[in-house]
Coordinates of C-alpha atoms and ligand atoms in Angstrom, one line a residue:
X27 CA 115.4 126.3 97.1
X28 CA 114.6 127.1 100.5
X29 CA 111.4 125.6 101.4
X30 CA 111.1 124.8 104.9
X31 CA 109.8 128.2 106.9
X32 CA 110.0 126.4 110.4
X33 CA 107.0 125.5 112.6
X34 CA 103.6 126.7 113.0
X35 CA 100.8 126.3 115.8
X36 CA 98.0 124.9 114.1
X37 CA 95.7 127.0 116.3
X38 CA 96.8 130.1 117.0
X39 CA 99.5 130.2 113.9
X40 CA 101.7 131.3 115.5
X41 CA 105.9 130.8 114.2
X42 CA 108.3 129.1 115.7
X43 CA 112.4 128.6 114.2
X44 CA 112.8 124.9 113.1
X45 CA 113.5 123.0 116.2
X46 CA 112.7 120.0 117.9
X47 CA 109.6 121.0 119.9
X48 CA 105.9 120.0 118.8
X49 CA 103.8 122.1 121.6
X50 CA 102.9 126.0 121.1
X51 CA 104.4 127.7 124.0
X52 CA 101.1 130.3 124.0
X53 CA 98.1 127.8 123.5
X54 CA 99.4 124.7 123.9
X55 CA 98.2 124.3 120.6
X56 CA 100.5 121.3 118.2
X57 CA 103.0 122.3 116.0
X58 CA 103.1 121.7 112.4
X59 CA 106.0 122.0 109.2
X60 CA 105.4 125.4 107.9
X61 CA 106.4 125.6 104.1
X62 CA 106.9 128.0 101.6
X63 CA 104.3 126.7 98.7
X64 CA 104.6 129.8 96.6
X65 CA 108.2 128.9 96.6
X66 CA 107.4 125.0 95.4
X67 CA 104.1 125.8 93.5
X68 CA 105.7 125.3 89.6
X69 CA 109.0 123.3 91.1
X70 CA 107.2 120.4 92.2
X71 CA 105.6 118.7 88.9
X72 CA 104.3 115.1 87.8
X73 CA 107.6 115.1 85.8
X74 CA 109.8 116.0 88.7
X75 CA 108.4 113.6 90.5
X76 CA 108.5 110.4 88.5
X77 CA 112.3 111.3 88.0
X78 CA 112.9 110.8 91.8
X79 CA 113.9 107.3 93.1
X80 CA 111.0 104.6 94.2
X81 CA 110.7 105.0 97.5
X82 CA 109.2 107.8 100.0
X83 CA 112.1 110.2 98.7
X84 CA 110.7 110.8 95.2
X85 CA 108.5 113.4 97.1
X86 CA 111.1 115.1 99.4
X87 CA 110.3 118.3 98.0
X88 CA 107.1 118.3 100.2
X89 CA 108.7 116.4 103.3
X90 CA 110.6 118.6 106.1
X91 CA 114.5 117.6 105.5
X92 CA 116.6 120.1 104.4
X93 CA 120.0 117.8 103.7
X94 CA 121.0 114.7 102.4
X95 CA 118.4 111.6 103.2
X96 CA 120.2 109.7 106.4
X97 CA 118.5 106.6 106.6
X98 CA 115.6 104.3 104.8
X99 CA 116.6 104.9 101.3
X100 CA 114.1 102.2 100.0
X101 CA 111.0 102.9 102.6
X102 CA 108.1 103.1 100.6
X103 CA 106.3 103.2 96.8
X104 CA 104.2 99.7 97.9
X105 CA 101.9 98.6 95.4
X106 CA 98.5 99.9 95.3
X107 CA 96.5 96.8 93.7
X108 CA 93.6 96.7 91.4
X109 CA 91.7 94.1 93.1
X110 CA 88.8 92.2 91.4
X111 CA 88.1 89.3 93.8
X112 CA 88.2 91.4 97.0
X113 CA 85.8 93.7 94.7
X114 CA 83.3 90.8 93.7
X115 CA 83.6 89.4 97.6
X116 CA 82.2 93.4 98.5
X117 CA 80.2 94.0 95.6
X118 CA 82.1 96.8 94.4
X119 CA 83.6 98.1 91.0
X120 CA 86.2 99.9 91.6
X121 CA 88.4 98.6 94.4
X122 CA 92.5 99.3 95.2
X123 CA 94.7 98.0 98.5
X124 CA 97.3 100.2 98.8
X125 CA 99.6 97.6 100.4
X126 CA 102.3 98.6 103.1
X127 CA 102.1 95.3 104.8
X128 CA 105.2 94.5 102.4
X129 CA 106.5 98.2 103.5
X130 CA 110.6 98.0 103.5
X131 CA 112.2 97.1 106.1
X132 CA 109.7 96.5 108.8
X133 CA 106.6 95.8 107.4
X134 CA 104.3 98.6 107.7
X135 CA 103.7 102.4 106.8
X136 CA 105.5 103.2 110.1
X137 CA 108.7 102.9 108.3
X138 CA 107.6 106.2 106.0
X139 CA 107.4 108.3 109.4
X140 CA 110.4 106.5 111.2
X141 CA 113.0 107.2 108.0
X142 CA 111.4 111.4 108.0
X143 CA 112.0 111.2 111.6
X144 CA 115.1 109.3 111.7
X145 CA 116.7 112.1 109.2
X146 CA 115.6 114.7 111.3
X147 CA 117.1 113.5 114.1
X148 CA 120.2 113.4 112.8
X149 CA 119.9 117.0 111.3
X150 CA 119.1 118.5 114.7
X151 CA 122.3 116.6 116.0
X152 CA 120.9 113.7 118.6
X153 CA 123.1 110.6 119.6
X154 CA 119.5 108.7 120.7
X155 CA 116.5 108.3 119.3
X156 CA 113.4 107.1 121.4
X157 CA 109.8 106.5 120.8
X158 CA 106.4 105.2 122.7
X159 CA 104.7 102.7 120.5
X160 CA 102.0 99.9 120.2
X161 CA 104.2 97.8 118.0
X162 CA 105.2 98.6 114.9
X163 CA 106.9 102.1 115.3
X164 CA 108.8 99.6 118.0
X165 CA 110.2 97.7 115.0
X166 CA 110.6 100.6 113.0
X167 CA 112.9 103.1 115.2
X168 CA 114.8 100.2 116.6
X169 CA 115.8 99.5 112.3
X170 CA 116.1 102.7 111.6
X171 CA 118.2 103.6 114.6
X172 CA 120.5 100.5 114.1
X173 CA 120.7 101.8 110.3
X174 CA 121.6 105.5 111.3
X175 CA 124.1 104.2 113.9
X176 CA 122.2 105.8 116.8
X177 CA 121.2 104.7 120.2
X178 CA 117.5 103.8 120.9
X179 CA 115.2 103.3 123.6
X180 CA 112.2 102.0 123.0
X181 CA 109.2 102.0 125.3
X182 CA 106.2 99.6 125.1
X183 CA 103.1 98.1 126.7
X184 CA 104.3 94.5 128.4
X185 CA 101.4 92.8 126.7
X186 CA 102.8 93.2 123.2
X187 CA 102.4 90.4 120.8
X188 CA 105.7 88.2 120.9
X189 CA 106.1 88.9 117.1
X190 CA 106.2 92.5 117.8
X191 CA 109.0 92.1 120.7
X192 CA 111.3 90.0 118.9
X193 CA 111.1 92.2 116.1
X194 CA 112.2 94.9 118.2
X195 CA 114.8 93.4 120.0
X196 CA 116.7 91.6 117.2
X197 CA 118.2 95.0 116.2
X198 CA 119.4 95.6 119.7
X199 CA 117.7 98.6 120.9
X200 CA 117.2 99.1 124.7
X201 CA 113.4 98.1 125.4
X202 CA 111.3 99.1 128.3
X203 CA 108.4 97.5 128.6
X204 CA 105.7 99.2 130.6
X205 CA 102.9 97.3 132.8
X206 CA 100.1 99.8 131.8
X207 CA 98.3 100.2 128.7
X208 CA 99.7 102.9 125.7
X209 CA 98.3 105.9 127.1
X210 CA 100.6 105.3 130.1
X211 CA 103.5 104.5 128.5
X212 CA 102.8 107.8 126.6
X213 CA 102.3 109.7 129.4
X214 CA 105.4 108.4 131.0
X215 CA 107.6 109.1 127.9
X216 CA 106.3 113.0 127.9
X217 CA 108.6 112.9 131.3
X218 CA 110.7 111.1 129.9
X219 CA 111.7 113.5 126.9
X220 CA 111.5 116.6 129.4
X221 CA 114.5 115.0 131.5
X222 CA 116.9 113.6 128.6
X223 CA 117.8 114.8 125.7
X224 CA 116.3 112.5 123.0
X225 CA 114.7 112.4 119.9
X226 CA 111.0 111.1 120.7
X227 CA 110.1 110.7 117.3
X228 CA 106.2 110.7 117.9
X229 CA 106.9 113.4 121.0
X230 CA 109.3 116.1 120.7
X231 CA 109.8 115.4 117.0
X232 CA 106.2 114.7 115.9
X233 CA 106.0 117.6 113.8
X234 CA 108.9 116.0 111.3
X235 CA 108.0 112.1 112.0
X236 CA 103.9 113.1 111.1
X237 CA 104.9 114.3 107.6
X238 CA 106.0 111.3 106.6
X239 CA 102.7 110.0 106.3
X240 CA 101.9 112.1 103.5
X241 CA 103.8 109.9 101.4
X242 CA 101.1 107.1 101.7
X243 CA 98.5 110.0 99.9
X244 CA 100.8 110.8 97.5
X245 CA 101.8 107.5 96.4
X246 CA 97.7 106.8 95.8
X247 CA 97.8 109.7 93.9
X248 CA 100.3 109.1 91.6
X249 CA 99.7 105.6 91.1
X250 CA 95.9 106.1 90.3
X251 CA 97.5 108.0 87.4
X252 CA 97.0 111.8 89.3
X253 CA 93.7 110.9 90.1
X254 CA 91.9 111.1 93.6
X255 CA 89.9 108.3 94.5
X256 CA 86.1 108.6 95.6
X257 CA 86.6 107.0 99.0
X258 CA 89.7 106.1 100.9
X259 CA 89.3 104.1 104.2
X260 CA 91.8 104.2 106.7
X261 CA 92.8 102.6 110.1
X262 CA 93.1 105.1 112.7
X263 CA 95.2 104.8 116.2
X264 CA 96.9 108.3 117.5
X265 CA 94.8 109.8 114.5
X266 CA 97.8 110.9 112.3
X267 CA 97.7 108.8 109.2
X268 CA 94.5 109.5 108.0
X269 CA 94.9 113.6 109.0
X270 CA 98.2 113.4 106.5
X271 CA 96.6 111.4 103.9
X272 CA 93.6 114.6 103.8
X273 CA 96.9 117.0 103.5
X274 CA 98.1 115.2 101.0
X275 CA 95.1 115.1 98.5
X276 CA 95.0 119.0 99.9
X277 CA 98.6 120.0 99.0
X278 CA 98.4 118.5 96.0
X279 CA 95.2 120.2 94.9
X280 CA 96.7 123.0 95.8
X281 CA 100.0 122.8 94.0
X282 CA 98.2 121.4 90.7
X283 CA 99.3 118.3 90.5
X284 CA 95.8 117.5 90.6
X285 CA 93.0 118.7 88.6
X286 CA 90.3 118.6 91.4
X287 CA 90.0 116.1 94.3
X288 CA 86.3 115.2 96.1
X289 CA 87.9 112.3 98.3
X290 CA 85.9 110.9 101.1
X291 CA 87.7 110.1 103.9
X292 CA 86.5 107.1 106.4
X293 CA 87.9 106.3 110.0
X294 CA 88.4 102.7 110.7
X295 CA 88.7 101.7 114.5
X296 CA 88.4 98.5 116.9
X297 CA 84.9 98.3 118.7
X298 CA 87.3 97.8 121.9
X299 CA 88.9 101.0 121.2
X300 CA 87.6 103.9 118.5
X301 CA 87.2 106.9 120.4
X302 CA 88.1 108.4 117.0
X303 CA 84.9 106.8 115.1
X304 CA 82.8 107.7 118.2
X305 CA 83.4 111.2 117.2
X306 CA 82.5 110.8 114.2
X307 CA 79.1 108.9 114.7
X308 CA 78.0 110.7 117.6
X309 CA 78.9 114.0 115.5
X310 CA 80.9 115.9 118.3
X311 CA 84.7 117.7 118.0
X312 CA 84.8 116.6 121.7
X313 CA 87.0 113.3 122.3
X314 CA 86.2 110.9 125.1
X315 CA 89.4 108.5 126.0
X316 CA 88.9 105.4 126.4
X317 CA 90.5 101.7 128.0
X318 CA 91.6 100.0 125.0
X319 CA 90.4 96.1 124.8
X320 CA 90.6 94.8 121.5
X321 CA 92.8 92.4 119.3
X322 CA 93.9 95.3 117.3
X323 CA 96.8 96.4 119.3
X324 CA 98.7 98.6 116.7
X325 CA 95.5 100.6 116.8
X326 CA 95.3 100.4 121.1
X327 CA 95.3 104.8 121.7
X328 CA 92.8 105.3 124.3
X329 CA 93.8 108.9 124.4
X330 CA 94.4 109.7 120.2
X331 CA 97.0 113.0 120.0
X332 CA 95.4 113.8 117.1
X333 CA 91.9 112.7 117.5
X334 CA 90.5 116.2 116.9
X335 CA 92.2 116.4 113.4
X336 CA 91.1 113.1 112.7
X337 CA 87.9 114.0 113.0
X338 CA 88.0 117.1 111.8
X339 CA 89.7 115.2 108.4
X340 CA 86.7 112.7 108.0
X341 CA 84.0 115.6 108.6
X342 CA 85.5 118.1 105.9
X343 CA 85.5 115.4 103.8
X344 CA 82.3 114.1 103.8
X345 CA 83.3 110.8 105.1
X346 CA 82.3 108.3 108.0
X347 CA 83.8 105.7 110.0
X348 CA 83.1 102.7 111.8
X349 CA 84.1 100.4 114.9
X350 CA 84.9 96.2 114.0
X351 CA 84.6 94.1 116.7
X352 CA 87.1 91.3 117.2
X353 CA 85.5 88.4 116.1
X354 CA 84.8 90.8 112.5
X355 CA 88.8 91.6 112.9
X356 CA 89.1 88.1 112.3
X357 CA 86.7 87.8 109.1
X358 CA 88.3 90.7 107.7
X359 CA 91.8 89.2 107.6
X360 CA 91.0 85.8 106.2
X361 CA 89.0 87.7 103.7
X362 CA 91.8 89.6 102.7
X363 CA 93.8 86.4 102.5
X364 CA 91.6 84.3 100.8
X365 CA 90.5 86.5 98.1
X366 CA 93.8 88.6 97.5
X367 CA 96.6 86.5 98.8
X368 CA 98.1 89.3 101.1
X369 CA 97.9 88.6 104.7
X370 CA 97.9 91.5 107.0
X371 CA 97.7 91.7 110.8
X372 CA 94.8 93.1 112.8
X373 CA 94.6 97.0 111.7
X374 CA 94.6 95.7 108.0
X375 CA 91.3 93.3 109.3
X376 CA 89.8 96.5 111.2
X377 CA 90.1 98.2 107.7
X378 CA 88.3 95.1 105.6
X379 CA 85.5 95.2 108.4
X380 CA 85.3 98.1 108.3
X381 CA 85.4 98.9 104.5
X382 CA 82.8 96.0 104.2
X383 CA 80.3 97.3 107.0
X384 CA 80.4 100.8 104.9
X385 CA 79.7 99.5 102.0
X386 CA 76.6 97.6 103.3
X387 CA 75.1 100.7 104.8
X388 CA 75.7 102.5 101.4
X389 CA 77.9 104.9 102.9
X390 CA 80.3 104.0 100.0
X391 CA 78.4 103.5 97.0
X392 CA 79.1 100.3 95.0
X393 CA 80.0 102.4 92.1
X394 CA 82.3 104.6 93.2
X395 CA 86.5 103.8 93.5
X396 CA 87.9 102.6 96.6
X397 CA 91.2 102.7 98.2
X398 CA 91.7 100.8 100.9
X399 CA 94.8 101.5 103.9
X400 CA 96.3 97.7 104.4
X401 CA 99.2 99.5 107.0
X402 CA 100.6 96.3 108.5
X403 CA 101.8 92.7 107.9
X404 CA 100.2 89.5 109.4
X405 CA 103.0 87.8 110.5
X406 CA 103.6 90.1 112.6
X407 CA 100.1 89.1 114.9
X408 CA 99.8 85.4 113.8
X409 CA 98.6 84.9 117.8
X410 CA 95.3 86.1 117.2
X411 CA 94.7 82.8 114.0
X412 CA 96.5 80.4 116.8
X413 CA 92.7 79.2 117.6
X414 CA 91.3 79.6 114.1
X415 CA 93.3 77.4 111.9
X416 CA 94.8 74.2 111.9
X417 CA 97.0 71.6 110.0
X418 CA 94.4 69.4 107.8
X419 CA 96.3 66.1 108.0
X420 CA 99.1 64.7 109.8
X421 CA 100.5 61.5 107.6
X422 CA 103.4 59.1 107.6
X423 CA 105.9 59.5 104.9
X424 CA 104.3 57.4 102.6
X425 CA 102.0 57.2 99.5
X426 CA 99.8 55.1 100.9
X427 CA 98.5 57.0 103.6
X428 CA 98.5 59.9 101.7
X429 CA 95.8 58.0 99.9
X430 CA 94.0 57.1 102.8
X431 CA 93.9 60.9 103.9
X432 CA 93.1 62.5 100.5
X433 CA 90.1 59.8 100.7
X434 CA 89.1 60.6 104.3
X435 CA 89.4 64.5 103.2
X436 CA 87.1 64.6 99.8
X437 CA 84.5 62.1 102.2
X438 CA 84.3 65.4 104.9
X439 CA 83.9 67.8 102.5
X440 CA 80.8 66.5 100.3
X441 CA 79.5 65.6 103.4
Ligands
PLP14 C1 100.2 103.1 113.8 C2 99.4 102.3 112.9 C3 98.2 102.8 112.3 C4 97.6 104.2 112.7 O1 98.4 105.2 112.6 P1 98.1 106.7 113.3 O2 98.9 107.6 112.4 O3 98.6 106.6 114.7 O4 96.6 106.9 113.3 C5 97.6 102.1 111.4 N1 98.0 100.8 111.0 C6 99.1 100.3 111.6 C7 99.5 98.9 111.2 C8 99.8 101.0 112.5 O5 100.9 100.4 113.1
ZN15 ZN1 99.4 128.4 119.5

């Protein structure tokens, strides 16, 4: 089955051969995976699909590899949990955490466009792979890239959490980190990617690496039974994720493995950087970048590349979004841990926040289902709880003066 037509400018439409390029040489407009849906419309069933493996690859029908899979054979199918304390906590019925903070192997739903990406690379022939990142797609590229035998170079902001750089380094890419914020770095790899010949997976090979997100849609999908949620809320930092989640729900509308979809979909941002949720609130297509200052690092793109689409995602929906500020960062991940036992890092917090401030305003009705994004894993950011919690007691080995402390403990807290 040939499926895969090329690439496509999502503004002008005009075609291009597949290739590694992501910018339309005519109106600068991005590039995007064209395929052949009359081809896959009847191919692609519920059936087909629950015979494929667990993992991202059961839909690789709809993703943009043509050969065998190179890389991240076990990436994805997370659990999407049925939560009932979370629920009762926001006074909501019908609540669901689809979980990629226990994402294989790195820990978040970065490792579902890193593995596309990864492949891809290898299909078009490159020796390195390369990528600009806030963190995660850091750990992601430099695991794949060790997995797939390739050279990487990874390029960061210098003020990345230490988690982050370790987690990087310990599978020996070459990191470069960058004293400016994201944006730079960014801006800096663009050059980059013009001079060498490298895969940039969220540059010159953004159309194939941005596909992988889909997966994260489809997965809620399929695991809801084929249903579409009412509301789905998402964290939001170049603006991809949430734009391939909408395509998702779209495609598979379209390809009937849905009976009908009326999904709302809501942008979740940091206060101290949500140029995406400005958008939204102040109801404009017209993106203002701005100088990220917030906890939420993963989520720190001043200057979204796909802000507009974002937007544009949230609006068609019917959906909203909203900023968290850092101290409500906070709150949102001990909630998460306290009721639910899963402990993401600072996106998953922006998406609790944010879920809970949209709930209170009645955005999202209390009886309507949820699904909330939890993208990323806490131990990855445990810097930002350093100030916030602390050992209860410190005790000799003893019995005794475990005694004394138990004693000294139950006296504090009816106090
Ligand atoms: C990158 C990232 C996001 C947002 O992804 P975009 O596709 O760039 O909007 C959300 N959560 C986590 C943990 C991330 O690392
Ligand atoms: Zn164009």
């Amino acid at each position: 089955m040939v499926k895969l037509k090329g690439l496509k400018c999502r503004e002008c439409g005009r075609k291009y051969p597949s290739s590694p390029a992501h910018i339309c040489e005519f109106c600068f407009g991005p590039l995007e995976v064209d395929y052949d849906y009359e081809a896959l419309r009847g191919v692609i069933t519920r059936a087909s699909i629950a015979a494929g493996p667990p993992s991202i690859w059961r839909y690789k029908d709809l993703l943009p590899i043509e050969g065998d899979v190179a890389v991240g054979h076990h990436v994805g199918f997370t659990p999407l949990i049925r939560s009932q304390n979370l629920a009762e906590e926001l006074g909501v019925t019908e609540l669901y955490i689809k979980n990629d903070s226990v994402c294989h192997p790195t820990w978040s739903f970065k490792d579902r466009v890193v593995s596309v990406a990864v492949t891809k690379a290898k299909e078009f022939g490159f020796d390195t792979v390369a990528c600009a990142s806030t963190g995660n797609l850091a750990n992601s590229v430099a695991a794949h890239a060790a997995e797939a035998r390739l050279k990487s170079y990874i390029f960061i902001p210098a003020d990345l959490e230490q988690g982050k750089v370790l987690g990087t380094l310990v599978y020996h890419p070459t990191l470069v980190a960058v004293e400016g914020t994201y944006d730079e770095v960014n801006r800096l790899c663009s050059e980059v990617s013009d001079k060498y010949r490298w895969a940039f997976v969220n540059i010159n090979i953004r159309p194939y690496y941005a596909e992988g997100s889909k997966t994260y849609g489809y997965e809620i999908l399929e695991q809801l039974g084929w249903r579409a949620p009412g509301h789905i809320v998402v964290p939001c930092a170049g603006g991809s994720l949430i734009t391939k989640i909408w395509k998702a729900i779209r495609e598979c509308t379209a390809l009937g493995l849905l009976e009908r979809a009326a999904t709302k979909m809501h942008a979740a941002q940091a206060l101290g950087c949500g140029p995406i949720v400005t958008m939204v609130k102040n109801d404009t297509d017209v993106l203002t970048p701005v100088r990220p200052n917030t906890i939420a690092k993963s989520l720190a793109i001043g200057n979204p590349a796909d802000g507009y689409y974002a937007y544009r995602s949230v609006k068609d929906s019917g959906g909203y979004g909203e900023h968290a500020t850092d101290e409500e960062i906070v709150e949102g991940m001990l909630l998460l841990a306290r009721a639910e036992g899963i402990f993401t890092e600072t996106a998953g917090g922006v998406t609790v926040a944010v879920t809970k401030k949209l709930i209170e305003a009645g955005v999202i009705p209390r009886d309507e289902s949820v699904v909330i994004c939890i993208t990323g894993n806490g131990l990855k950011t445990p810097d930002v709880l350093l100030e916030r919690l602390e050992t209860h007691v410190k005790i000799r080995p003893s019995l005794s003066a475990f005694d004394r402390a138990l004693a000294e403990l139950k006296s504090q807290s009816t106090q």
